[in-house]
GROMACS .gro file of C-alpha atoms in nm:
model
  161
    1UNK     CA    1   4.990   6.499  13.316
    2UNK     CA    2   4.930   6.850  13.455
    3UNK     CA    3   5.186   6.782  13.731
    4UNK     CA    4   5.439   6.690  13.465
    5UNK     CA    5   5.368   7.016  13.277
    6UNK     CA    6   5.399   7.215  13.602
    7UNK     CA    7   5.727   7.044  13.688
    8UNK     CA    8   5.859   7.112  13.338
    9UNK     CA    9   5.758   7.480  13.364
   10UNK     CA   10   5.932   7.515  13.703
   11UNK     CA   11   6.248   7.354  13.567
   12UNK     CA   12   6.240   7.588  13.269
   13UNK     CA   13   6.201   7.894  13.495
   14UNK     CA   14   6.492   7.782  13.711
   15UNK     CA   15   6.709   7.723  13.405
   16UNK     CA   16   6.627   8.069  13.265
   17UNK     CA   17   6.696   8.248  13.595
   18UNK     CA   18   7.029   8.065  13.636
   19UNK     CA   19   7.130   8.131  13.275
   20UNK     CA   20   7.165   8.506  13.329
   21UNK     CA   21   7.504   8.657  13.272
   22UNK     CA   22   7.691   8.719  13.596
   23UNK     CA   23   7.760   9.081  13.684
   24UNK     CA   24   8.112   9.203  13.752
   25UNK     CA   25   8.077   9.476  14.019
   26UNK     CA   26   8.442   9.577  13.970
   27UNK     CA   27   8.414   9.658  13.600
   28UNK     CA   28   8.524  10.008  13.500
   29UNK     CA   29   8.193  10.191  13.444
   30UNK     CA   30   8.356  10.461  13.230
   31UNK     CA   31   8.545  10.305  12.940
   32UNK     CA   32   8.884  10.455  12.863
   33UNK     CA   33   8.761  10.607  12.536
   34UNK     CA   34   8.499  10.814  12.724
   35UNK     CA   35   8.759  11.071  12.830
   36UNK     CA   36   8.903  11.108  12.479
   37UNK     CA   37   8.555  11.120  12.320
   38UNK     CA   38   8.445  11.385  12.569
   39UNK     CA   39   8.753  11.599  12.505
   40UNK     CA   40   8.702  11.573  12.128
   41UNK     CA   41   8.333  11.669  12.154
   42UNK     CA   42   8.388  11.991  12.349
   43UNK     CA   43   8.357  12.283  12.107
   44UNK     CA   44   8.137  12.396  11.819
   45UNK     CA   45   8.018  12.157  11.546
   46UNK     CA   46   7.847  12.232  11.215
   47UNK     CA   47   7.654  11.997  10.991
   48UNK     CA   48   7.475  12.059  10.664
   49UNK     CA   49   7.297  11.763  10.505
   50UNK     CA   50   7.026  11.701  10.250
   51UNK     CA   51   6.686  11.592  10.380
   52UNK     CA   52   6.458  11.319  10.253
   53UNK     CA   53   6.227  11.601  10.131
   54UNK     CA   54   6.499  11.732   9.899
   55UNK     CA   55   6.582  12.022  10.127
   56UNK     CA   56   6.872  12.108  10.351
   57UNK     CA   57   6.913  12.052  10.727
   58UNK     CA   58   7.174  12.254  10.916
   59UNK     CA   59   7.280  12.237  11.278
   60UNK     CA   60   7.530  12.445  11.472
   61UNK     CA   61   7.598  12.277  11.808
   62UNK     CA   62   7.812  12.409  12.091
   63UNK     CA   63   7.908  12.154  12.358
   64UNK     CA   64   8.078  12.304  12.664
   65UNK     CA   65   8.309  12.144  12.919
   66UNK     CA   66   8.047  12.188  13.195
   67UNK     CA   67   7.811  11.946  13.016
   68UNK     CA   68   7.577  12.207  12.865
   69UNK     CA   69   7.484  12.244  12.500
   70UNK     CA   70   7.313  12.487  12.265
   71UNK     CA   71   7.200  12.382  11.917
   72UNK     CA   72   7.074  12.607  11.641
   73UNK     CA   73   6.868  12.436  11.371
   74UNK     CA   74   6.768  12.552  11.024
   75UNK     CA   75   6.573  12.367  10.756
   76UNK     CA   76   6.554  12.484  10.395
   77UNK     CA   77   6.324  12.371  10.117
   78UNK     CA   78   6.337  12.509   9.761
   79UNK     CA   79   6.606  12.754   9.874
   80UNK     CA   80   6.381  12.909  10.144
   81UNK     CA   81   6.429  12.868  10.516
   82UNK     CA   82   6.113  12.699  10.645
   83UNK     CA   83   6.217  12.634  11.004
   84UNK     CA   84   6.457  12.784  11.254
   85UNK     CA   85   6.487  12.718  11.628
   86UNK     CA   86   6.733  12.677  11.913
   87UNK     CA   87   6.743  12.420  12.189
   88UNK     CA   88   6.960  12.385  12.497
   89UNK     CA   89   7.023  12.133  12.766
   90UNK     CA   90   7.278  11.883  12.892
   91UNK     CA   91   7.506  11.651  12.699
   92UNK     CA   92   7.734  11.361  12.781
   93UNK     CA   93   7.920  11.064  12.646
   94UNK     CA   94   7.988  10.713  12.772
   95UNK     CA   95   8.212  10.496  12.559
   96UNK     CA   96   8.073  10.521  12.206
   97UNK     CA   97   7.734  10.665  12.309
   98UNK     CA   98   7.671  11.040  12.291
   99UNK     CA   99   7.349  11.171  12.448
  100UNK     CA  100   7.159  11.494  12.496
  101UNK     CA  101   6.886  11.597  12.740
  102UNK     CA  102   6.682  11.888  12.607
  103UNK     CA  103   6.573  12.138  12.872
  104UNK     CA  104   6.441  12.427  12.664
  105UNK     CA  105   6.501  12.651  12.370
  106UNK     CA  106   6.381  12.940  12.161
  107UNK     CA  107   6.142  12.968  11.866
  108UNK     CA  108   6.065  13.302  11.700
  109UNK     CA  109   6.242  13.490  11.979
  110UNK     CA  110   6.028  13.322  12.248
  111UNK     CA  111   6.203  13.114  12.514
  112UNK     CA  112   6.045  12.791  12.626
  113UNK     CA  113   6.113  12.516  12.879
  114UNK     CA  114   6.032  12.153  12.817
  115UNK     CA  115   5.890  11.918  13.079
  116UNK     CA  116   6.145  11.655  13.183
  117UNK     CA  117   5.891  11.372  13.144
  118UNK     CA  118   5.870  11.425  12.766
  119UNK     CA  119   6.043  11.122  12.603
  120UNK     CA  120   6.164  11.325  12.304
  121UNK     CA  121   6.396  11.522  12.533
  122UNK     CA  122   6.633  11.227  12.570
  123UNK     CA  123   6.834  11.143  12.259
  124UNK     CA  124   7.113  10.891  12.218
  125UNK     CA  125   7.359  10.851  11.933
  126UNK     CA  126   7.613  10.581  11.850
  127UNK     CA  127   7.951  10.737  11.770
  128UNK     CA  128   8.073  10.604  11.434
  129UNK     CA  129   8.384  10.823  11.399
  130UNK     CA  130   8.516  11.100  11.620
  131UNK     CA  131   8.836  11.298  11.632
  132UNK     CA  132   8.927  11.661  11.696
  133UNK     CA  133   8.775  11.776  11.364
  134UNK     CA  134   8.514  11.520  11.250
  135UNK     CA  135   8.210  11.370  11.423
  136UNK     CA  136   7.999  11.101  11.255
  137UNK     CA  137   7.713  10.953  11.455
  138UNK     CA  138   7.391  10.754  11.416
  139UNK     CA  139   7.064  10.822  11.595
  140UNK     CA  140   6.982  10.515  11.806
  141UNK     CA  141   6.608  10.567  11.742
  142UNK     CA  142   6.586  10.680  11.378
  143UNK     CA  143   6.909  10.536  11.237
  144UNK     CA  144   6.980  10.871  11.067
  145UNK     CA  145   7.351  10.927  11.017
  146UNK     CA  146   7.491  11.274  11.082
  147UNK     CA  147   7.830  11.414  10.977
  148UNK     CA  148   7.962  11.721  11.157
  149UNK     CA  149   8.284  11.913  11.139
  150UNK     CA  150   8.439  12.122  11.412
  151UNK     CA  151   8.431  12.496  11.347
  152UNK     CA  152   8.564  12.797  11.541
  153UNK     CA  153   8.355  12.889  11.847
  154UNK     CA  154   8.252  13.220  11.685
  155UNK     CA  155   8.122  13.047  11.369
  156UNK     CA  156   7.775  13.160  11.255
  157UNK     CA  157   7.537  13.027  10.991
  158UNK     CA  158   7.612  13.160  10.646
  159UNK     CA  159   7.354  13.152  10.364
  160UNK     CA  160   7.349  12.801  10.216
  161UNK     CA  161   7.486  12.743   9.867
   0.00000   0.00000   0.00000
């Protein structure tokens, strides 16, 4: 009986290993929409959205053609700013996936670097809609949906309404 179970297990392992999808080594590794998505993302983006706490979350993100980014964050609660910081790093896009790699930032005028082994430095987003003026994307991890609009490169935060 045990030989029959062993034979069955071996057959099952062979079937699983042979059932893998074949790999096409000639497939285009950069989908055609990557170039258009990248071109659309270069520039300055602003978002202002309500938070689950009843406050307001604002982000001003500048994505440059050399693959670097700077993001300024502000969070408001009861009309008062309760958090403000800046982060910077690298960004990219592949098909409908936008990603950032945080390398450092600034809090209260103090610069900081982040260790590359920190998992929270690597963020990925699924692009829902993107054109030259609108960027809608979902966080792969949290599922949060963000809606940004392109603004002039010299745009600065204004007091929230």
